[in-house]
């Protein structure tokens, strides 16, 4: 299968976790859509220099006008706490065939280290073993994975199996049996996987290297970080993180409140009642000067390029504006964004490219702009990405309007699936956002204008990006010297191999 | 198991490796037009709800096991544990365009899928990659839509879109707020009438596609091996090359050849439109008719695609590929099996699930978790629109060679072919497949795609439901039979991907 755009997998390869598409923020409950005015799409026109071959004699037509977005309300989110302190959020979705349940174990990567969090999640996922086959026999699915800074236990179950599946799955994760031999096996496989990621394709390593450099801990570990994990550290992390006061649940499906409470009560008591862990907030280290990191991939036919800045946090008004800016620049869902229309469609420099703000960090978040390009055009592509970012001050009202509509439309799209709705609420839980956060955000989007976005842009330092490129160092380093001093990193563990100074202009 | 590695191999666009693309023997000469579908009654209402049959639910508590007759799943259960209710309406316009509508008012959105019966199997020798090239050209404007405006118009209403090229079809999908449906219908009807074949668009998209080729094949681990595997499996047929084609053919492509391609295949009687979502059920038929009535019916009848049979494979095929980017050895195996929609296909789906449907299925449980000789095992039955490929890939753990996996794989297949799955395995596989189906049909665009695929490939979107009924009826003996029949050593193609040894710099 080939596709017009890169697959989600290809885009995701650049990003160590799901991008924080703007729509994902809008968990407004019952809020009207951001834009409610009547809207006519831009009138199209034929290209005068290149008439259509088959229809050149036909009179030209215009697209039909589109009215205001139909009003819609997100389902109501009910928030409660169980007697043991576990908080849960419920969206009752009648007729959904499956119930989606997420247990969010917050800040796992901050409590010990990222390698330990990663291996612990993999270990728990594996030790479910025989019980998982029982669970699967009910049509249920269970996974335990690291999502950003949290470990998430995700259970998808048919309604009839929901209660039993919870009883079976949760105690295994909350009170695991520790087996040194299994742990060693899981760790070895995680190490193999980290090495494989480093070599298989370049996209994965640029994101990981950038997050590592900027000090974000919600990322994939390197092979060395995996190798440093011990069973004792995994136990320590489990003891700290898997406690009732650090866990919250999200349930979406054809189930009512009383039923949910009853189903959650017994299995959730298997989490420890120890106090919530204390965590030290780690501030990101945003670049103050332009630097280039090159991850060597000898004879690579392509280079993976990533430009990183810091963006305002999610719960700030400027954070919302930044996401609208990203949408105009190159949100992976936005089709007419500047990167797509200029760098790909006009200049043909890349097939995969985009821009996203990741759901990480508390004070500032990583803003990534990325592309995969042929080796010979690496320097040109880096320059094109930077130029497009720096061209954002010429933002137009129609671009902002599209971004606002896209944000609202993405929100509506989340309503199509139980998983989509659950993902929205999980985001609230992961970042401990206020209950009215989404209503506020919705209003912020409605208020956004070109001047307000430009004000946010002025506060973001786009003049000193961190540039990370994975490719054939021998070929690309000469093209990158003009951007800043270069550090050439080992592809496996990102340790410094050598440096090159910036070329004189 | 659909692992990350599986995604890399199978969900990324799959393309012919440049070196392999130079081999002329892989593409048969002159393959003509797609197979027409018999016209359907107009309009036809299909009242039954599409549903997901399931084997009866067995509570875990108390360790109850399913009864033998239930576990064998000989008959679909009355218990529809995973109901997914939506009605289908099918009709055909005067110009031959087939339409499927499935209303769903749970979100204020619509998913629209337009599926043309042309894919890489229709490409002539020396013109590989045309179907995919054309998919890109479909977004480059028309007499009424300037270049770039298709994207801008859809984005301006908050929509998303994509196009995908397969071996047998090319699909255009759009998701928009429900009120923007008229815009999407207008855009689809407009480009069905004609395109802008300006040289500038043509050259630019050629560059974009070449970049796609570099990313997905030249620069990716294991993909060249997978491409080689399919060449071997479908040798001598129209299915032996993948949709992206080759650099050579892309460079040689002329814009008038692309125009001919459009005139040949992009016609209303070779397409299916499907719409899922928040539509006005009373007005939708008129809305569609009005949008597409200006698309004229072709004067000449559609010539059927000469569905070249896959030559029967009499002996095992094997090859070794040295992979620049593979971190670990991998064994890839494939068999051309049954066509989607057949009863054997359903049994093969269950076999794939038993062998590798999750981390706890037979192969990963034994090789990845217990013996730790592999890091990932992926088992898939792909949709090729013909005798579909059943593929198994095994990424070996550090210190293990791909050749170790071959006898183990043979042994497992022999066992499954003789004994079939256990009762528990059968129940588990069928329930997991039912869950997969329910999840896959939830998003509107995905459901629209599934319906247009079914209508195009089977001539009836209800094939989607039939496939699920077939699944529920699969027995252990069926699984044993299809494994014994299709997944045999003489019918097998095998590629061993070996990491390229590190070069020592002088």
XYZ file of C-alpha atoms in Angstrom, chain B residues 128-381:
254
model
C 5.208 0.599 -12.554
C 4.182 3.171 -10.008
C 1.584 4.807 -12.312
C -1.393 4.047 -10.084
C 0.340 5.624 -7.130
C 1.623 8.551 -9.203
C -1.929 9.130 -10.243
C -3.119 9.085 -6.668
C -0.838 12.082 -6.033
C -2.010 13.842 -9.198
C -5.603 13.623 -7.971
C -4.745 16.366 -5.465
C -3.044 18.687 -7.956
C -6.114 20.549 -9.128
C -8.716 20.614 -11.890
C -10.360 23.175 -14.125
C -12.289 24.403 -11.106
C -9.834 23.843 -8.278
C -6.442 25.486 -8.381
C -3.363 23.571 -7.375
C -3.216 23.288 -3.596
C -6.848 24.302 -3.162
C -8.120 20.773 -2.645
C -6.065 20.680 0.546
C -6.949 24.279 1.411
C -10.677 23.748 0.927
C -10.777 20.605 3.058
C -8.568 22.210 5.709
C -10.708 25.328 5.769
C -13.622 23.298 7.111
C -11.445 21.413 9.586
C -11.190 18.245 7.503
C -8.528 15.596 7.058
C -7.788 13.481 4.007
C -5.479 10.883 2.538
C -5.091 8.766 -0.566
C -3.859 5.185 -0.692
C -2.832 2.928 -3.530
C -3.141 -0.840 -3.250
C -2.500 -3.678 -5.660
C -6.144 -3.738 -6.814
C -7.588 -0.324 -5.946
C -6.873 3.330 -5.193
C -8.796 4.931 -2.387
C -9.400 8.560 -1.481
C -10.626 9.220 2.033
C -11.822 12.390 3.713
C -13.162 13.112 7.198
C -15.011 16.391 7.752
C -17.647 17.961 9.984
C -21.050 16.795 8.767
C -22.017 20.155 7.320
C -19.043 20.035 4.935
C -20.285 16.917 3.132
C -21.500 18.974 0.116
C -17.981 20.345 -0.317
C -16.414 16.880 -0.291
C -18.976 15.540 -2.772
C -18.356 18.526 -5.034
C -14.574 18.017 -4.899
C -14.848 14.290 -5.627
C -17.279 14.774 -8.507
C -15.160 17.593 -9.906
C -11.962 15.553 -10.067
C -13.798 12.525 -11.392
C -14.489 14.675 -14.475
C -10.952 15.792 -15.189
C -7.608 16.913 -13.758
C -4.883 19.462 -14.232
C -1.982 17.646 -15.839
C 0.354 20.645 -15.924
C 4.022 19.699 -16.241
C 4.893 21.627 -13.086
C 2.525 19.456 -11.034
C 3.759 16.342 -12.710
C 7.458 17.048 -12.046
C 6.869 18.135 -8.485
C 4.886 15.040 -7.567
C 7.513 12.834 -9.166
C 10.032 14.346 -6.726
C 7.698 13.786 -3.784
C 7.160 10.156 -4.746
C 10.874 9.566 -5.170
C 11.368 10.882 -1.662
C 8.695 8.448 -0.488
C 10.600 5.672 -2.237
C 13.842 6.673 -0.549
C 12.219 6.829 2.849
C 10.243 3.645 2.652
C 12.656 1.376 0.847
C 16.155 2.694 0.353
C 16.481 3.966 3.872
C 14.455 1.383 5.759
C 15.492 -1.861 7.333
C 13.838 -5.088 6.157
C 11.546 -3.466 3.563
C 13.686 -4.484 0.570
C 13.517 -8.045 1.909
C 9.758 -7.854 2.170
C 9.513 -6.504 -1.352
C 11.710 -9.364 -2.544
C 9.494 -11.813 -0.676
C 6.402 -10.634 -2.523
C 8.213 -10.778 -5.873
C 9.022 -14.400 -5.178
C 5.552 -15.283 -3.912
C 3.710 -13.707 -6.859
C 6.315 -14.422 -9.530
C 4.849 -14.329 -13.008
C 1.710 -12.438 -12.005
C 0.448 -8.873 -11.902
C 0.901 -8.795 -8.133
C 4.658 -9.225 -7.979
C 5.496 -5.531 -7.788
C 4.394 -3.088 -5.140
C 2.511 0.160 -5.783
C 5.332 2.697 -5.640
C 7.111 1.353 -8.688
C 10.723 2.082 -9.495
C 12.930 5.150 -9.933
C 13.521 4.105 -13.517
C 9.838 3.952 -14.415
C 9.078 7.155 -12.522
C 11.808 8.963 -14.448
C 10.499 7.600 -17.732
C 6.862 8.529 -17.049
C 5.349 11.088 -19.430
C 2.413 13.286 -18.563
C 0.353 12.057 -21.532
C 0.748 8.486 -20.299
C -0.655 9.608 -16.968
C -3.560 11.294 -18.794
C -4.283 8.054 -20.633
C -4.275 6.263 -17.324
C -6.909 8.658 -16.012
C -9.148 8.259 -19.040
C -8.793 4.516 -18.873
C -9.576 3.885 -15.238
C -11.006 6.957 -13.525
C -14.631 6.638 -14.524
C -17.788 6.499 -12.421
C -18.607 2.918 -13.353
C -15.211 1.852 -11.988
C -15.677 3.533 -8.611
C -17.505 3.200 -5.317
C -18.504 6.107 -3.087
C -19.211 5.331 0.541
C -20.323 7.722 3.257
C -20.516 7.008 6.975
C -21.699 9.408 9.632
C -24.120 12.121 10.522
C -26.030 12.397 7.238
C -29.591 13.496 6.614
C -31.094 10.127 5.854
C -33.998 11.595 3.920
C -31.873 13.807 1.724
C -28.654 11.917 1.225
C -29.581 10.104 -1.989
C -30.714 13.302 -3.678
C -27.620 15.082 -2.395
C -25.307 12.478 -3.902
C -27.220 12.280 -7.173
C -27.133 16.022 -7.545
C -23.386 16.190 -6.893
C -22.452 13.430 -9.337
C -25.041 13.774 -12.073
C -22.709 15.977 -14.115
C -20.120 13.172 -14.242
C -20.959 11.620 -17.570
C -21.271 7.902 -18.075
C -18.453 6.626 -20.300
C -19.443 5.824 -23.873
C -17.508 2.594 -23.977
C -18.140 -0.283 -21.639
C -15.578 -1.030 -18.997
C -13.189 -3.780 -20.051
C -12.712 -6.275 -17.265
C -9.338 -6.641 -15.635
C -7.770 -9.819 -16.921
C -7.339 -11.320 -13.500
C -4.220 -13.267 -14.206
C -4.066 -16.322 -12.027
C -1.183 -16.691 -9.664
C 0.976 -19.443 -11.161
C 0.917 -22.475 -8.890
C 4.140 -22.733 -6.935
C 5.533 -26.255 -7.082
C 8.655 -25.908 -4.979
C 9.937 -23.756 -2.159
C 11.676 -20.487 -3.035
C 14.345 -18.869 -0.918
C 16.693 -15.925 -1.032
C 19.099 -14.052 1.220
C 19.211 -10.255 1.349
C 22.035 -8.277 2.920
C 20.410 -5.350 4.663
C 22.324 -2.130 5.323
C 20.064 -1.045 8.130
C 18.835 -4.253 9.722
C 20.007 -4.362 13.326
C 19.148 -8.060 13.757
C 18.567 -10.996 11.423
C 15.014 -11.598 10.275
C 13.250 -14.488 8.616
C 10.328 -13.598 6.357
C 7.992 -16.223 4.933
C 4.984 -15.875 2.633
C 2.392 -18.053 0.951
C -0.201 -17.042 -1.646
C -3.416 -18.312 -0.074
C -7.151 -17.761 -0.452
C -9.063 -14.753 -1.716
C -10.740 -12.487 0.797
C -14.410 -13.371 1.133
C -13.910 -17.121 0.866
C -14.529 -19.496 3.760
C -10.870 -20.504 3.638
C -9.894 -16.884 4.130
C -11.781 -16.776 7.425
C -10.055 -19.951 8.612
C -6.683 -18.463 7.624
C -7.498 -15.357 9.659
C -8.057 -17.582 12.680
C -4.803 -19.436 11.937
C -2.923 -16.123 11.837
C -4.441 -15.126 15.149
C -3.610 -18.472 16.785
C -0.023 -18.239 15.598
C 0.651 -14.581 16.239
C -2.459 -12.611 17.166
C -0.984 -11.210 20.362
C 2.119 -11.365 22.537
C 0.631 -14.479 24.111
C -0.176 -16.335 20.904
C 1.742 -19.495 20.006
C 4.799 -18.166 18.218
C 5.613 -15.099 20.322
C 4.809 -16.926 23.562
C 7.230 -19.701 22.695
C 9.978 -17.924 20.788
C 9.942 -14.419 22.245
C 8.816 -14.924 25.817
C 9.810 -18.465 26.727
C 12.905 -19.286 24.657
C 13.997 -15.698 23.956
C 15.387 -16.534 20.534
C 13.368 -13.814 18.821
C 12.464 -10.255 19.677
C 9.318 -10.014 17.571
C 7.058 -12.296 15.599
C 4.497 -10.880 13.230
C 1.815 -12.947 11.462
C -0.475 -11.310 8.932
C -2.965 -12.046 6.225
